[in-house]
Amino acid sequence: EDKVVQSPLSLVVHEGDTVTLNCSYEVTNFRSLLWYKQEKKAPTFLFMLTSSGIEKKSGRLSSILDKKELSSILNITATQTGDSAIYLCAVDAYNTDKLIFGTGTRLQVFP
Amino acid sequence: GAVVSQHPSWVICKSGTSVKIECRSLDFQATTMFWYRQFPKQSLMLMATSNEGSKATYEQGVEKDKFLINHASLTLSTLTVTSAHPEDSSFYICSASTTSGRATGELFFGEGSRLTVL
């Protein structure tokens, strides 16, 4: 059965800290891995990763995929209170239209 | 970017009543839409895949007679929670992708509907 697991489930840090969120997957016919940020309502798209070892970067956020280890990490440097959210990892496969979502990591950043 | 509108954003109903939630793609045609359920502080759980003009495909453990999905047009899918009970209280989110979205992997989400059953 396809599955996506994220760790940690919850993380509490202070502003300015750097955090690393993990996502591992076991999915047949893997196509891509996606990261989303969810605050109060709908998730918003962050990154899509298809190739191993190529870092995607957007401001203080960056992410990389390791296909050999079947995993990805999402880094947030110099965290701010506005980074507080649930971060969702999802995997897309070739043989289906649906995304398989991970368990999510709840990040809380305190001043 | 593509916009998905979901309505209502919140609804409170009595136990035993049915509630309909609409999901509309405003500026693109979505042959496939997805319905998710999310419990507090948890991840999205896919309930069903809604295909325009055909029956929805439900995930294991989701009661199709309880959660009726209709995708009558390329821009509208509806989820009806029939004979709602307090345990159905949850946050329901829909999503859809454009053709280009499938290439980039980007999925557009509705704002979600919070259902509270008293």
Coordinates of C-alpha atoms in Angstrom, one line a residue:
Chain A
E1 CA 0.0 0.0 0.0
D2 CA 1.3 3.4 -0.9
K3 CA 2.1 5.7 2.0
V4 CA 3.8 8.9 2.9
V5 CA 5.1 9.6 6.4
Q6 CA 6.3 12.9 7.8
S7 CA 8.3 13.7 10.8
P8 CA 8.2 15.2 13.3
L9 CA 4.5 15.3 13.7
S10 CA 4.8 18.5 15.7
L11 CA 7.6 21.1 16.2
V12 CA 7.9 24.1 18.5
V13 CA 10.7 26.6 17.9
H14 CA 11.6 30.2 18.6
E15 CA 11.9 32.9 15.9
G16 CA 15.2 32.8 14.2
D17 CA 15.7 29.0 14.5
T18 CA 16.2 26.8 11.5
V19 CA 14.0 23.8 11.1
T20 CA 14.1 20.7 8.9
L21 CA 11.0 18.8 8.1
N22 CA 11.2 15.2 6.8
C23 CA 9.0 13.3 4.4
S24 CA 9.5 9.7 3.4
Y25 CA 7.5 7.7 0.9
E26 CA 6.7 4.3 -0.4
V27 CA 4.8 4.8 -3.6
T28 CA 4.7 2.7 -6.7
N29 CA 5.4 4.6 -10.0
F30 CA 6.6 7.7 -8.2
R31 CA 6.3 10.8 -10.4
S32 CA 6.9 13.8 -8.1
L33 CA 6.8 15.0 -4.5
L34 CA 5.1 18.2 -3.5
W35 CA 5.2 20.4 -0.4
Y36 CA 2.3 22.5 0.8
K37 CA 1.8 24.9 3.6
Q38 CA -1.6 25.0 5.3
E39 CA -2.5 27.8 7.7
K40 CA -6.1 28.2 8.6
K41 CA -7.8 27.1 5.4
A42 CA -6.7 25.7 2.1
P43 CA -3.1 24.4 1.5
T44 CA -0.9 26.5 -0.6
F45 CA 1.7 25.1 -3.0
L46 CA 5.3 25.5 -2.1
F47 CA 7.5 23.1 -4.2
M48 CA 7.3 20.3 -6.6
L49 CA 10.3 18.0 -6.8
T50 CA 11.0 15.4 -9.5
S51 CA 14.7 15.0 -9.7
S52 CA 17.0 13.8 -7.0
G53 CA 19.6 16.2 -5.6
I54 CA 18.3 19.4 -7.1
E55 CA 17.4 22.0 -4.5
K56 CA 14.4 24.2 -4.9
K57 CA 14.5 27.4 -3.1
S58 CA 12.1 30.2 -2.3
G59 CA 13.2 32.8 0.1
R60 CA 13.9 31.2 3.4
L61 CA 12.4 27.9 2.3
S62 CA 14.3 25.2 0.4
S63 CA 13.6 21.6 -0.4
I64 CA 15.5 18.7 -1.9
L65 CA 14.5 15.1 -3.0
D66 CA 16.5 12.0 -2.5
K67 CA 15.1 9.2 -4.7
K68 CA 17.6 6.7 -3.4
E69 CA 16.4 7.2 0.2
L70 CA 12.8 7.8 -0.9
S71 CA 12.7 11.0 1.1
S72 CA 12.6 14.7 1.0
I73 CA 13.4 17.5 3.4
L74 CA 12.0 21.0 3.7
N75 CA 14.2 23.5 5.4
I76 CA 13.1 26.8 6.8
T77 CA 15.9 29.2 7.9
A78 CA 15.5 32.2 10.3
T79 CA 11.9 31.1 11.1
Q80 CA 9.2 33.8 11.7
T81 CA 5.9 33.5 13.5
G82 CA 4.2 33.6 10.1
D83 CA 5.8 30.3 9.3
S84 CA 3.5 28.7 11.9
A85 CA 1.4 26.2 9.9
I86 CA 0.9 22.6 9.0
Y87 CA 3.4 21.5 6.3
L88 CA 2.1 18.8 4.1
C89 CA 4.1 16.5 1.9
A90 CA 2.3 14.7 -1.0
V91 CA 3.4 12.3 -3.6
D92 CA 2.1 12.0 -7.2
A93 CA 2.3 8.7 -9.1
Y94 CA 2.1 8.0 -12.8
N95 CA -0.8 5.6 -12.6
T96 CA -3.2 7.8 -10.8
D97 CA -4.6 11.4 -10.7
K98 CA -4.7 11.6 -6.9
L99 CA -2.1 12.8 -4.5
I100 CA -1.1 10.8 -1.5
F101 CA -0.7 13.1 1.5
G102 CA 1.5 12.6 4.4
T103 CA 0.6 12.9 8.0
G104 CA 1.7 16.6 8.1
T105 CA 4.1 18.4 10.5
R106 CA 2.6 21.1 12.7
L107 CA 5.2 23.9 13.1
Q108 CA 4.7 26.5 15.8
V109 CA 7.1 29.4 15.9
F110 CA 7.1 31.6 19.0
P111 CA 8.5 35.1 19.3
Chain B
G1 CA -3.5 31.3 -11.0
A2 CA -6.5 29.0 -11.2
V3 CA -9.2 29.6 -8.6
V4 CA -11.3 27.0 -6.9
S5 CA -14.3 28.3 -4.9
Q6 CA -15.9 26.3 -2.2
H7 CA -19.3 27.1 -0.5
P8 CA -20.4 27.3 2.2
S9 CA -17.2 28.1 4.2
W10 CA -19.0 27.0 7.3
V11 CA -22.2 25.3 8.2
I12 CA -24.0 24.2 11.4
C13 CA -26.8 21.7 11.1
K14 CA -28.9 19.5 13.3
S15 CA -28.3 15.8 13.5
G16 CA -30.2 13.9 10.8
T17 CA -30.2 16.6 8.2
S18 CA -28.3 16.6 4.9
V19 CA -25.7 19.2 3.9
K20 CA -24.5 20.0 0.4
I21 CA -21.1 21.5 -0.2
E22 CA -20.2 23.0 -3.6
C23 CA -16.8 23.1 -5.3
R24 CA -16.4 25.3 -8.4
S25 CA -13.5 25.9 -10.6
L26 CA -13.9 29.5 -11.6
D27 CA -11.6 30.0 -14.5
F28 CA -10.8 26.6 -15.8
Q29 CA -12.4 23.3 -16.5
A30 CA -11.7 20.5 -14.1
T31 CA -12.5 17.0 -15.4
T32 CA -11.3 15.6 -12.0
M33 CA -11.9 17.0 -8.6
F34 CA -10.9 15.6 -5.3
W35 CA -12.7 15.7 -1.9
Y36 CA -10.7 15.5 1.4
R37 CA -11.6 15.4 5.0
Q38 CA -9.4 16.9 7.7
F39 CA -9.7 16.4 11.4
P40 CA -8.2 19.0 13.7
K41 CA -4.4 19.2 13.6
Q42 CA -4.3 16.3 11.2
S43 CA -3.4 15.8 7.5
L44 CA -5.8 15.7 4.6
M45 CA -7.6 12.4 4.1
L46 CA -8.7 11.7 0.5
M47 CA -12.3 10.7 0.5
A48 CA -13.1 10.4 -3.2
T49 CA -12.1 11.3 -6.7
S50 CA -14.9 13.0 -8.6
N51 CA -15.0 12.6 -12.4
E52 CA -17.2 14.7 -14.6
G53 CA -20.1 12.7 -16.0
S54 CA -19.3 9.5 -14.2
K55 CA -19.5 8.0 -10.7
A56 CA -17.1 9.1 -8.1
T57 CA -14.3 6.7 -7.0
Y58 CA -14.4 6.4 -3.2
E59 CA -11.4 5.5 -1.0
Q60 CA -11.6 2.5 1.2
G61 CA -13.6 3.0 4.3
V62 CA -15.6 6.0 3.0
E63 CA -19.3 5.3 2.7
K64 CA -20.6 6.3 -0.7
D65 CA -24.2 6.4 0.5
K66 CA -23.2 8.7 3.3
F67 CA -21.1 11.1 1.2
L68 CA -22.8 11.6 -2.1
I69 CA -20.6 13.2 -4.8
N70 CA -22.0 14.6 -8.0
H71 CA -19.8 16.1 -10.7
A72 CA -22.4 17.3 -13.2
S73 CA -20.3 19.8 -15.1
L74 CA -16.7 20.6 -15.8
T75 CA -16.7 23.4 -13.3
L76 CA -18.9 22.0 -10.4
S77 CA -18.7 19.1 -8.0
T78 CA -20.9 18.7 -5.0
L79 CA -20.5 16.7 -1.8
T80 CA -23.6 15.9 0.1
V81 CA -23.3 14.6 3.7
T82 CA -26.5 12.7 4.1
S83 CA -28.2 12.3 7.5
A84 CA -25.3 14.0 9.2
H85 CA -24.3 13.1 12.7
P86 CA -21.9 14.7 15.1
E87 CA -19.1 12.4 14.1
D88 CA -19.3 13.9 10.6
S89 CA -18.3 17.2 12.0
S90 CA -15.0 18.0 10.2
F91 CA -13.3 20.3 7.7
Y92 CA -14.0 19.3 4.1
I93 CA -11.7 20.5 1.3
C94 CA -12.0 20.1 -2.5
S95 CA -9.2 20.4 -5.0
A96 CA -8.8 20.4 -8.8
S97 CA -6.0 20.6 -11.3
T98 CA -5.7 22.2 -14.7
T99 CA -4.1 20.4 -17.5
S100 CA -1.0 22.5 -17.0
G101 CA -1.3 21.8 -13.3
R102 CA -0.9 18.1 -13.9
A103 CA 2.4 18.8 -15.7
T104 CA 3.6 20.9 -12.8
G105 CA 2.0 18.9 -10.1
E106 CA 0.1 21.9 -8.8
L107 CA -3.3 21.2 -7.3
F108 CA -5.6 24.1 -6.6
F109 CA -7.6 23.9 -3.4
G110 CA -10.9 25.3 -2.3
E111 CA -11.0 27.3 0.9
G112 CA -12.6 24.4 2.7
S113 CA -16.0 24.0 4.5
R114 CA -16.2 23.5 8.2
L115 CA -19.2 21.4 9.1
T116 CA -20.5 21.2 12.6
V117 CA -23.3 18.8 13.4
L118 CA -25.2 19.4 16.6

